[in-house]
Amino acid sequence: MSDSVSEYRLSPPDEAPPTLSCRDVVREYTRGSNSVFASSSDAPTVRALDSVSVSISTGEFVAIAGPSGSGKSTLLHLLAALDTPDSGDVSVAGTDVTSLSNRGRTRLRRDSIGIVFQHFHLLPSLAARSNVALPLVEHGVSKRARRERADELLEQVGLGDRTDHKPGELSGGEQQRVAIARALVADPAVLVADEPTGELDTETGQRVLDYVEQTATERAVVVATHDEHVIERADRVVRLRDGRVVNDG
Ligand code: ADP
């Protein structure tokens, strides 16, 4: 065996860094800063996250669970690069979010993060196809290619026959699947969803979960939830209480 081969064999295997991670993040909110307090430094603060660390790899579907007020949405907003922590690090697809300007974060979200909200956030005046295609406008994709890609995604989520329907003509479950198709249209490395089944009945919620689960084979997926069905189907559950991780597994 040559020296170079034995050196190669003795080296530890390369471990891929997590696609999505935060380390020791703290996020505080100021309460009543515009009220009786002489300056914002006198106003009481609430520590929504206290030294939270989470790592999620491509291929993982992770649920963030915990009672109301435990910090789930705050953590999700940090992981989606919608917000930045007071201290600690957040990394998305190899980029340190805390080092970016607002514009840099917008670009990171456009290129690497799909976001799904509980209340869908679809544009009511646009058909399903146009809602799904919308993020591709910012990517400079031609109209024809946008249409083809949107139709492909809608087909995948079982809505190939609803492409011309506006959100008001779709059920809650259908609207949520349009929102998932929109979040995935630019093929992001990360999918972040805040209570995606919160407004849906059990059966419809399970269908939405089927799509979320399928898509996790190619990306890191993180879902904040109260829903036991989501928790059962996740690969891992990060449980928060009072802004701290109390269990991760
Ligand atoms: P969850 O999503 O688990 O319900 P949140 O992340 O929304 O929890 O909230 C965590 C804590 O931070 C709660 O005490 C909440 O009241 C507080 N909080 C959240 N957002 C704000 C805000 N914008 N201003 C002040 N306090 C906030």
XYZ file of C-alpha atoms and ligand atoms in Angstrom:
276
model
C 0.000 0.000 0.000
C 1.487 3.379 -0.952
C 1.822 6.111 1.657
C -0.749 8.276 -0.058
C -3.367 5.503 0.009
C -2.770 4.673 3.686
C -2.991 8.382 4.553
C -6.269 8.545 2.660
C -7.630 5.541 4.563
C -6.573 6.909 7.921
C -8.338 10.233 7.367
C -11.775 10.537 8.934
C -14.578 10.338 6.353
C -15.842 13.701 5.102
C -19.040 14.606 6.916
C -21.402 16.802 4.934
C -22.304 19.932 6.936
C -26.004 20.216 7.838
C -28.104 22.010 5.220
C -29.824 24.045 7.901
C -28.541 24.807 11.372
C -28.543 27.265 14.230
C -26.126 27.331 17.144
C -26.714 28.900 20.547
C -29.285 31.338 19.187
C -30.866 33.874 21.518
C -33.809 36.043 20.419
C -35.394 38.586 22.717
C -38.385 40.817 22.055
C -38.982 44.147 23.732
C -42.355 44.549 25.379
C -43.955 47.973 25.678
C -41.033 49.953 24.225
C -43.408 52.681 23.070
C -45.248 53.025 26.383
C -44.314 54.388 29.800
C -40.636 53.486 29.720
C -38.210 56.367 29.423
C -35.977 54.472 27.006
C -36.170 51.137 25.232
C -33.364 49.822 27.472
C -35.760 50.155 30.466
C -38.510 48.173 28.767
C -38.972 44.569 29.853
C -37.828 41.947 27.387
C -39.072 38.458 26.729
C -36.468 35.851 25.844
C -38.293 33.869 23.123
C -35.257 31.642 22.425
C -32.514 30.919 24.904
C -29.370 29.237 23.534
C -31.079 27.000 20.991
C -29.072 24.722 18.659
C -30.614 22.576 15.914
C -29.106 20.878 12.817
C -31.078 19.514 9.877
C -29.559 17.621 6.923
C -30.828 17.111 3.396
C -33.247 14.177 3.467
C -34.506 14.949 6.986
C -38.038 15.969 7.926
C -37.900 17.608 11.359
C -40.877 18.789 13.427
C -40.548 21.603 15.955
C -43.095 21.014 18.686
C -43.973 22.649 21.996
C -46.771 24.541 23.718
C -47.995 27.892 22.524
C -45.438 30.592 23.324
C -42.517 28.124 23.535
C -40.658 29.794 20.644
C -41.584 27.641 17.619
C -42.434 30.522 15.255
C -39.458 32.554 16.415
C -37.121 29.633 15.675
C -38.764 28.997 12.322
C -38.364 32.653 11.318
C -34.659 32.464 12.129
C -34.228 29.220 10.162
C -36.103 30.775 7.208
C -33.780 33.831 7.290
C -36.815 36.067 7.860
C -35.243 37.300 11.102
C -31.792 37.306 12.719
C -30.830 36.293 16.275
C -29.497 38.666 18.958
C -26.606 36.232 19.365
C -25.585 32.857 17.983
C -25.283 31.649 14.384
C -27.701 30.515 11.705
C -26.506 28.727 8.580
C -28.603 27.950 5.500
C -27.191 25.934 2.590
C -23.650 26.776 3.657
C -24.289 30.524 4.103
C -23.918 32.303 7.443
C -27.207 34.213 7.671
C -26.051 36.561 10.433
C -23.318 38.005 8.184
C -25.802 39.039 5.473
C -27.469 42.404 4.820
C -31.268 42.510 4.474
C -30.819 42.328 0.720
C -28.480 39.347 1.090
C -31.069 37.556 3.196
C -33.763 38.261 0.592
C -31.497 36.746 -2.064
C -30.788 33.709 0.126
C -34.516 33.145 0.649
C -35.156 33.477 -3.081
C -32.411 30.997 -3.991
C -32.462 28.439 -1.186
C -35.591 28.557 1.003
C -39.223 27.654 0.342
C -41.678 28.937 2.960
C -45.217 27.679 3.672
C -47.500 29.567 6.077
C -50.515 28.303 8.002
C -52.861 30.722 6.222
C -51.459 29.896 2.742
C -50.679 33.547 1.764
C -51.746 33.059 -1.855
C -52.638 36.030 -4.075
C -56.446 35.884 -4.433
C -56.575 37.493 -7.889
C -54.176 35.008 -9.487
C -54.925 31.493 -10.732
C -53.136 28.572 -9.032
C -50.647 28.373 -11.913
C -49.679 32.066 -11.618
C -49.389 31.839 -7.826
C -46.985 28.892 -8.163
C -45.015 30.523 -11.001
C -44.613 33.883 -9.239
C -41.241 33.239 -7.482
C -39.700 32.357 -10.864
C -40.244 35.939 -12.121
C -37.450 37.051 -9.768
C -35.253 34.274 -11.137
C -35.615 35.724 -14.660
C -37.296 32.558 -16.004
C -39.232 33.021 -19.278
C -43.023 33.081 -19.162
C -43.343 29.832 -21.052
C -40.836 28.014 -18.807
C -42.577 29.420 -15.705
C -45.884 28.072 -16.902
C -44.446 24.634 -17.654
C -42.685 24.415 -14.292
C -45.807 25.560 -12.391
C -47.957 22.994 -14.211
C -45.400 20.275 -13.428
C -45.461 21.148 -9.695
C -49.266 21.364 -9.588
C -49.450 17.958 -11.247
C -47.080 16.566 -8.598
C -49.263 17.817 -5.748
C -52.362 16.334 -7.394
C -53.797 19.592 -8.721
C -53.141 19.175 -12.439
C -56.842 19.812 -13.088
C -56.996 22.981 -10.967
C -54.313 25.125 -12.645
C -56.749 27.844 -13.759
C -58.662 28.064 -10.472
C -58.201 31.068 -8.201
C -57.607 30.451 -4.451
C -61.250 31.347 -3.657
C -62.357 28.469 -5.895
C -60.190 25.917 -4.069
C -60.631 24.066 -0.758
C -58.283 24.731 2.174
C -56.299 21.554 1.462
C -56.003 22.465 -2.217
C -54.848 25.981 -1.347
C -52.207 24.570 0.993
C -50.965 22.251 -1.768
C -50.738 25.261 -4.131
C -48.712 27.024 -1.417
C -46.386 24.001 -1.142
C -45.988 23.882 -4.944
C -45.116 27.597 -4.894
C -42.564 27.054 -2.106
C -40.903 24.273 -4.123
C -41.028 25.864 -7.580
C -37.423 27.122 -7.484
C -36.198 23.779 -6.069
C -34.925 25.160 -2.730
C -32.427 23.317 -0.525
C -34.669 24.043 2.485
C -38.453 23.920 3.047
C -39.788 25.701 6.141
C -43.463 25.369 7.089
C -45.319 27.039 9.974
C -48.333 24.960 11.103
C -49.068 23.806 7.528
C -51.913 21.530 8.659
C -53.305 23.933 11.274
C -56.372 24.885 9.217
C -57.050 21.481 7.684
C -59.182 18.507 8.699
C -57.307 15.284 9.518
C -57.666 13.601 6.127
C -56.724 16.708 4.148
C -53.839 17.344 6.546
C -52.550 13.811 5.888
C -52.548 14.450 2.119
C -50.600 17.675 2.598
C -48.175 15.761 4.816
C -47.696 13.136 2.099
C -46.319 15.870 -0.161
C -44.174 17.375 2.551
C -42.737 13.943 3.355
C -42.054 13.133 -0.314
C -40.224 16.369 -0.897
C -37.954 15.838 2.124
C -35.930 13.220 0.242
C -34.257 16.044 -1.707
C -34.045 18.827 0.851
C -34.016 19.737 4.530
C -37.599 20.135 5.767
C -38.602 21.772 9.054
C -42.191 22.145 10.239
C -43.408 23.998 13.354
C -46.512 22.258 14.616
C -48.998 21.366 17.338
C -50.382 18.566 15.210
C -49.716 15.048 16.567
C -50.042 13.618 13.033
C -47.104 15.750 11.879
C -45.091 14.810 14.968
C -45.724 11.085 14.345
C -44.521 11.281 10.753
C -41.413 13.421 11.256
C -37.965 11.779 11.258
C -37.059 13.807 14.337
C -38.904 16.017 16.800
C -37.282 19.052 18.447
C -39.353 19.933 21.514
C -39.233 23.474 22.871
C -40.360 24.760 26.231
C -39.920 28.354 27.381
C -37.491 29.023 24.531
C -35.202 26.066 25.199
C -34.791 22.673 23.512
C -35.993 20.052 25.997
C -35.716 17.084 23.633
C -34.251 16.406 20.177
C -34.738 12.949 18.773
P -44.908 29.757 19.526
O -44.743 29.839 18.045
O -44.356 28.494 20.116
O -46.317 30.001 19.965
P -43.520 32.307 19.573
O -42.197 32.111 18.937
O -44.595 32.945 18.768
O -44.013 30.915 20.186
O -43.333 33.197 20.892
C -42.342 32.951 21.875
C -42.420 34.041 22.944
O -42.064 35.293 22.386
C -43.806 34.223 23.553
O -43.634 34.577 24.920
C -44.380 35.392 22.780
O -45.325 36.093 23.528
C -43.136 36.223 22.519
N -43.203 36.995 21.255
C -43.291 36.483 20.014
N -43.304 37.475 19.092
C -43.228 38.642 19.793
C -43.189 40.029 19.417
N -43.217 40.410 18.137
N -43.112 40.950 20.413
C -43.054 40.584 21.711
N -43.074 39.294 22.134
C -43.158 38.335 21.189
